[in-house]
Amino acid sequence: MTTSSGSQAKPRRVLGTADAIAIGAGAMVGAGVFVVFGPAAAEAGAWMPVAVLIAAVVAYCNATSSARLAARHPQSGGTYVYGRERLGDLWGYIAGWAFVVGKTASCAAMALTFAAYALPGWERPVAVAAVVALTAMNHRGVRMAAWLSRVLLACVLAVLAAVVAVALGGGEADPAEVAVSSHWPGFFGLLGAAGMLFFAFAGYARIATLGGEVRDPRTTIPRAITITVAGVFVVYFLVGVSVLTVLGRRTLAASSTPLIDTVVATGWPQLAPAVAAGAALASLGALLSLILGVSRTVSAMSADGHLPRYLAGVHQRTGVPQRAETAVAVVVCALVLFADLRGAIGFSAFGVLAYYAITNASALRLGPEENRPLLLVPVTGLAGCVVLALSLPLPSVVSGAAVIAIGAGIWLARRAAEARRG
């Protein structure tokens, strides 16, 4: 049975460090790595590896701030909780709103990407089936989700390792393609590419949003986040250099399937089906982790009355917020069936960067006795989030800012109504 959150219906702390790393890495090494290098190369050219480094530095700052805050506030909800506790209710609400709206769109994009690789021509029904199946899996408990994340992650990493091996191990790679002296894209091009690449890094939040289900969160969460970000940076850097040196800037920029084109160009077309399968599995793993993270934030916001309190219910036996997970799945299925998701990546990136800007601002409020990171870390993270968000394509900036403003307006209107009643 599902009960409301209370002393008898709290999330169970069942995840260890390896489980948290699997969920975080599974969210980060998603469909983005199979598609993001094309548009990033169009923006940055030979400087794309530098853009990967910039995105990784911002991600590391965000991850460090998240880890320190999660150790002080080990509840599910992530920056929704941190912003509320450190900056005030409005900022916590905006963080939660940005995360839920942006990541719900990302869920739909991941579901459609999976379906496009798994069964082309039947994208929408297959995407809905994937959402329903993973939601049912999540209902069985977070340990089951962690186990599935490990399996999917292992398969995807094996595919990426094969791509890097055939690209860098053959004779088709041209090191001149990464000679930064050959082309300067301008700061806007470099930072725009970093903003898009940041979208592919933004999965470590899943570890923090599961804070209520992690054993020894003060130690486990910081360790898992640091290991995950460092490992994924190495993977992305190697894959990015591989596809750029083999395909070249112009071909890579025009490619919608750069990893498949890379193995074909190196004389290994027989690997193309495995790469396509890897992309499908990566999308599935990212979707699994996204549903976990979004549903936990929805549950936390509902418990505080910012969303319908009914959605705060937690299953008594499994400790899973099944009502929130079901609601998220319903919305994602509706987006899959009816919405135009062409701008989903840019829109999601803007929402995630806004979310992490609040994370870093919250970390600045930690005291020296609270294991606050060096001030350079949250300051760099905050500035990086703002700069990368404003460097995204203009439609993404406008739509993302408008949706966040609508959320803030709803919060202010509700507060004004409560004040009148009081």
XYZ file of C-alpha atoms in Angstrom:
422
model
C 0.000 0.000 0.000
C 1.052 3.612 -0.502
C 0.863 5.940 2.421
C 1.637 9.562 2.931
C 5.098 10.468 4.042
C 5.529 10.064 7.721
C 7.268 8.044 10.389
C 6.062 4.781 8.852
C 6.619 5.725 5.215
C 10.108 7.054 4.761
C 12.583 6.203 1.988
C 14.921 3.377 2.952
C 18.687 3.937 2.957
C 19.736 0.952 0.874
C 22.220 2.393 -1.655
C 25.985 2.107 -1.208
C 28.775 3.967 -3.006
C 28.871 1.596 -5.987
C 25.088 1.852 -6.391
C 25.211 5.666 -6.317
C 28.049 5.730 -8.873
C 26.110 3.395 -11.169
C 22.987 5.561 -11.039
C 24.937 8.802 -11.528
C 27.141 7.484 -14.332
C 24.135 5.838 -15.960
C 22.415 9.225 -16.031
C 25.506 11.027 -17.387
C 26.610 8.489 -19.996
C 23.308 8.687 -21.795
C 22.153 9.455 -25.300
C 23.967 12.799 -25.202
C 27.363 11.220 -25.863
C 25.983 9.682 -29.074
C 24.592 12.940 -30.520
C 26.069 16.016 -28.814
C 29.495 16.074 -30.487
C 28.037 17.077 -33.859
C 26.487 20.392 -32.782
C 29.412 21.015 -30.415
C 31.893 20.639 -33.293
C 29.820 23.024 -35.407
C 30.244 25.649 -32.686
C 33.813 25.025 -31.491
C 35.602 23.105 -34.260
C 39.100 22.046 -33.197
C 38.476 23.650 -29.832
C 35.798 21.075 -28.979
C 38.087 19.176 -26.539
C 38.602 22.503 -24.740
C 34.828 22.916 -24.594
C 34.613 19.448 -23.025
C 37.128 20.582 -20.395
C 35.165 23.777 -19.668
C 31.947 21.787 -19.281
C 33.753 19.332 -16.996
C 35.158 22.126 -14.794
C 31.696 23.652 -14.357
C 30.278 20.186 -13.717
C 32.979 19.494 -11.116
C 32.242 22.753 -9.285
C 28.536 21.979 -9.344
C 29.189 18.426 -8.185
C 31.397 19.570 -5.309
C 28.819 22.099 -4.153
C 26.103 19.450 -4.458
C 28.161 16.940 -2.483
C 28.862 19.327 0.409
C 25.223 20.397 0.554
C 23.984 16.805 0.323
C 26.181 15.895 3.296
C 24.505 18.648 5.353
C 20.991 17.988 4.032
C 20.787 14.240 3.276
C 17.159 14.255 2.128
C 15.718 13.424 -1.264
C 15.081 16.482 -3.422
C 18.547 17.858 -4.216
C 18.815 21.615 -4.753
C 15.127 22.058 -4.040
C 16.033 21.219 -0.421
C 19.369 23.100 -0.433
C 17.902 26.297 -1.871
C 14.999 26.209 0.555
C 17.244 25.706 3.578
C 20.047 28.101 2.584
C 18.439 30.819 0.454
C 14.740 30.716 1.287
C 11.550 29.075 0.087
C 11.343 30.943 -3.220
C 14.811 29.915 -4.406
C 14.243 26.315 -3.380
C 10.972 26.311 -5.255
C 12.567 27.815 -8.391
C 15.304 25.159 -8.284
C 12.752 22.377 -7.988
C 10.574 23.898 -10.706
C 13.513 24.279 -13.122
C 14.638 20.715 -12.452
C 11.208 19.124 -12.830
C 10.238 21.039 -15.980
C 13.606 20.711 -17.703
C 14.191 17.091 -16.827
C 10.650 16.040 -17.697
C 11.301 17.317 -21.223
C 14.620 15.468 -21.156
C 12.817 12.257 -20.155
C 10.657 12.517 -23.248
C 13.694 13.206 -25.436
C 15.513 10.166 -24.051
C 12.473 7.955 -24.569
C 12.143 9.063 -28.198
C 15.877 8.626 -28.806
C 15.702 5.072 -27.488
C 12.754 4.298 -29.718
C 14.432 5.838 -32.792
C 17.387 3.465 -32.434
C 15.439 0.439 -31.217
C 12.543 0.428 -33.691
C 12.618 3.240 -36.272
C 9.200 4.188 -37.591
C 7.449 3.296 -34.327
C 9.085 5.905 -32.139
C 6.096 7.194 -30.185
C 4.448 3.901 -29.131
C 7.818 2.315 -28.350
C 8.821 5.380 -26.305
C 5.612 5.171 -24.281
C 6.196 1.456 -23.684
C 9.728 2.202 -22.442
C 8.468 4.830 -19.990
C 5.801 2.489 -18.636
C 8.230 -0.443 -18.298
C 10.898 1.576 -16.468
C 8.342 3.147 -14.154
C 7.095 -0.324 -13.251
C 10.728 -1.359 -12.623
C 11.253 1.667 -10.353
C 8.133 0.734 -8.385
C 9.883 -2.452 -7.266
C 12.479 -0.432 -5.376
C 15.533 1.726 -5.952
C 17.922 -1.238 -5.559
C 16.394 -2.839 -8.639
C 16.914 0.429 -10.541
C 20.557 0.572 -9.384
C 21.143 -2.992 -10.590
C 19.649 -2.239 -14.008
C 21.724 0.970 -14.232
C 24.903 -1.087 -13.734
C 24.000 -3.501 -16.522
C 23.102 -0.738 -18.981
C 26.192 1.299 -18.074
C 28.522 -1.673 -18.625
C 27.067 -2.273 -22.096
C 27.338 1.391 -23.110
C 30.927 1.746 -21.862
C 31.900 -1.357 -23.833
C 30.488 0.211 -27.014
C 32.260 3.531 -26.396
C 35.546 1.709 -25.726
C 35.203 -0.091 -29.065
C 34.605 3.220 -30.895
C 37.688 4.820 -29.302
C 39.834 1.748 -30.020
C 39.033 1.540 -33.726
C 39.240 5.340 -34.156
C 42.560 5.953 -32.440
C 44.066 2.577 -33.266
C 43.659 2.861 -37.036
C 45.277 5.108 -39.615
C 42.292 7.360 -40.350
C 42.690 9.690 -37.353
C 44.207 13.071 -38.269
C 45.762 14.897 -35.270
C 45.626 18.162 -37.229
C 41.867 18.232 -36.616
C 42.511 19.059 -32.949
C 45.180 21.703 -33.642
C 43.666 24.721 -31.878
C 45.866 27.108 -33.881
C 43.954 26.265 -37.058
C 40.616 27.837 -36.099
C 39.377 30.153 -33.336
C 35.593 29.898 -32.939
C 35.268 32.968 -30.739
C 34.287 32.967 -27.112
C 30.612 32.667 -27.945
C 31.200 29.582 -30.098
C 33.461 27.976 -27.511
C 31.103 28.653 -24.608
C 28.033 27.688 -26.645
C 29.641 24.320 -27.347
C 30.511 23.956 -23.657
C 26.879 24.684 -22.762
C 25.639 21.915 -25.041
C 28.286 19.507 -23.776
C 27.299 20.347 -20.203
C 23.923 18.784 -20.972
C 25.724 15.463 -21.384
C 27.457 15.857 -17.991
C 24.373 16.783 -15.990
C 23.493 13.447 -14.449
C 25.344 13.502 -11.134
C 22.376 15.359 -9.615
C 20.645 12.006 -9.543
C 23.001 10.979 -6.734
C 22.128 14.017 -4.627
C 18.387 13.768 -5.265
C 18.530 10.212 -3.885
C 20.034 11.478 -0.624
C 17.239 9.956 1.436
C 17.967 6.475 0.078
C 21.773 6.397 0.427
C 23.607 4.770 3.324
C 25.984 7.090 5.198
C 25.196 10.036 2.868
C 27.839 12.365 4.385
C 30.552 10.071 3.034
C 28.881 8.193 0.206
C 27.461 11.131 -1.771
C 30.671 13.243 -2.034
C 32.753 10.193 -2.917
C 30.302 8.950 -5.529
C 29.934 12.353 -7.195
C 33.698 12.964 -7.429
C 34.428 9.519 -8.883
C 31.545 9.765 -11.336
C 32.427 13.213 -12.736
C 36.136 12.356 -13.129
C 35.418 9.059 -14.857
C 32.822 10.478 -17.238
C 35.120 13.378 -18.193
C 37.790 10.895 -19.309
C 35.224 8.968 -21.358
C 33.817 12.083 -23.062
C 37.251 13.527 -23.796
C 38.440 10.312 -25.470
C 35.238 9.896 -27.482
C 35.226 13.552 -28.548
C 38.843 13.462 -29.725
C 38.192 10.170 -31.532
C 35.222 11.332 -33.599
C 36.798 14.734 -34.352
C 40.107 13.345 -35.581
C 38.455 10.703 -37.772
C 35.545 12.669 -39.262
C 36.921 16.193 -39.207
C 35.040 19.288 -38.160
C 32.766 19.706 -41.179
C 31.691 16.083 -41.463
C 31.210 15.777 -37.707
C 29.147 18.966 -37.568
C 26.805 17.621 -40.261
C 26.437 14.165 -38.713
C 23.397 13.125 -36.695
C 25.012 9.766 -35.815
C 28.696 10.661 -35.339
C 29.763 7.474 -33.559
C 28.232 5.246 -36.218
C 29.829 7.373 -38.951
C 33.185 7.064 -37.157
C 33.248 3.268 -37.088
C 32.150 3.161 -40.733
C 34.904 5.628 -41.727
C 37.532 3.516 -39.966
C 36.566 0.422 -41.928
C 34.508 -1.265 -39.228
C 30.911 -1.047 -40.542
C 30.124 -4.302 -38.769
C 30.268 -2.349 -35.489
C 27.474 0.011 -36.568
C 24.627 -2.197 -35.212
C 26.442 -2.501 -31.870
C 26.845 1.285 -31.695
C 23.151 1.745 -32.474
C 22.308 -0.754 -29.741
C 24.614 1.129 -27.369
C 22.807 4.389 -28.127
C 19.477 2.718 -27.411
C 20.731 1.286 -24.117
C 22.297 4.630 -23.133
C 18.984 6.374 -23.721
C 17.243 3.714 -21.661
C 19.720 4.098 -18.794
C 19.421 7.888 -18.841
C 15.629 7.644 -18.882
C 15.704 5.277 -15.906
C 17.823 7.661 -13.835
C 15.865 10.724 -14.950
C 12.579 9.219 -13.788
C 14.206 8.448 -10.430
C 15.500 11.994 -9.962
C 12.441 13.892 -11.176
C 10.024 11.784 -9.127
C 12.037 12.353 -5.914
C 12.002 16.113 -6.443
C 8.262 16.019 -7.194
C 7.711 14.019 -3.997
C 9.735 16.487 -1.910
C 7.932 19.514 -3.374
C 4.583 17.839 -2.818
C 5.388 17.130 0.831
C 5.923 20.883 1.256
C 2.671 21.773 -0.484
C 4.171 23.259 -3.663
C 2.600 20.443 -5.670
C -0.460 18.325 -4.750
C 0.275 16.654 -1.407
C -1.143 13.389 -2.720
C 2.037 12.973 -4.780
C 4.184 12.873 -1.620
C 2.971 9.350 -0.803
C 5.703 6.754 -0.247
C 5.126 3.004 -0.481
C 5.350 1.466 2.977
C 7.261 -1.659 1.942
C 9.617 -0.422 -0.794
C 10.072 3.188 0.353
C 9.451 4.357 -3.253
C 7.391 7.522 -4.032
C 5.142 5.598 -6.392
C 2.537 8.329 -6.818
C 5.153 10.851 -7.915
C 6.764 8.315 -10.260
C 3.390 7.521 -11.827
C 2.555 11.218 -12.285
C 5.922 11.884 -13.934
C 5.432 8.893 -16.250
C 1.981 10.157 -17.300
C 3.335 13.616 -18.169
C 6.310 12.158 -20.058
C 4.008 9.878 -22.074
C 1.847 12.879 -22.976
C 4.920 14.792 -24.177
C 6.090 11.794 -26.183
C 2.729 11.488 -27.916
C 1.894 15.123 -28.611
C 4.820 17.534 -28.114
C 7.409 18.799 -30.579
C 10.673 18.085 -28.778
C 13.176 19.499 -31.274
C 14.378 22.054 -28.742
C 14.258 19.699 -25.758
C 18.031 19.507 -25.271
C 18.560 23.263 -25.266
C 15.528 23.852 -23.059
C 16.631 21.161 -20.629
C 20.195 22.515 -20.551
C 18.940 25.981 -19.596
C 16.799 24.558 -16.794
C 19.648 22.416 -15.470
C 22.101 25.336 -15.519
C 19.589 27.487 -13.619
C 19.206 24.650 -11.113
C 22.953 24.446 -10.546
C 23.342 28.197 -10.306
C 21.098 27.967 -7.233
C 23.142 24.990 -6.010
C 26.340 27.033 -6.033
C 24.637 30.048 -4.479
C 23.404 27.749 -1.699
C 26.922 26.372 -1.175
C 28.179 29.926 -0.624
C 25.973 30.021 2.466
C 27.712 27.063 4.104
C 29.772 27.976 7.137
C 33.433 27.030 7.708
C 32.339 24.468 10.290
C 30.064 22.808 7.695
C 32.884 21.567 5.448
C 32.328 24.396 2.973
C 34.357 23.999 -0.239
C 36.954 26.584 -1.214
C 35.036 29.728 -2.186
C 36.569 29.529 -5.661
C 34.555 26.367 -6.329
C 30.979 27.668 -5.866
C 31.921 31.079 -7.318
C 33.312 29.423 -10.465
C 30.320 27.115 -10.646
C 27.822 29.979 -10.284
C 29.547 32.160 -12.873
C 30.001 29.213 -15.224
C 26.326 28.254 -15.049
C 25.187 31.795 -15.824
C 27.631 32.247 -18.723
C 26.899 28.845 -20.289
C 23.135 29.312 -19.933
C 23.255 32.675 -21.717
C 25.510 31.184 -24.435
C 22.880 28.618 -25.484
C 20.792 29.212 -28.647
C 18.462 32.194 -28.200
C 15.184 30.178 -28.415
C 16.370 27.952 -25.560
C 17.281 30.976 -23.441
C 13.967 32.738 -24.076
C 11.753 29.681 -23.525
C 13.707 28.532 -20.464
C 13.630 31.974 -18.833
C 9.909 32.303 -19.577
C 9.036 28.957 -17.975
C 11.100 29.731 -14.858
C 9.410 33.149 -14.617
C 5.998 31.454 -14.832
C 6.954 29.133 -11.982
C 8.111 32.038 -9.825
C 4.876 33.875 -10.607
C 2.795 30.892 -9.475
C 4.718 30.759 -6.176
C 4.298 34.500 -5.544
C 0.594 34.390 -6.401
C 0.008 31.494 -4.015
C 1.895 33.256 -1.235
C -0.130 36.417 -1.789
C -3.359 34.415 -1.620
C -2.245 32.715 1.620
C -1.377 36.106 3.127
C -4.848 37.437 2.307
C -6.511 34.411 3.865
C -4.296 34.689 6.956
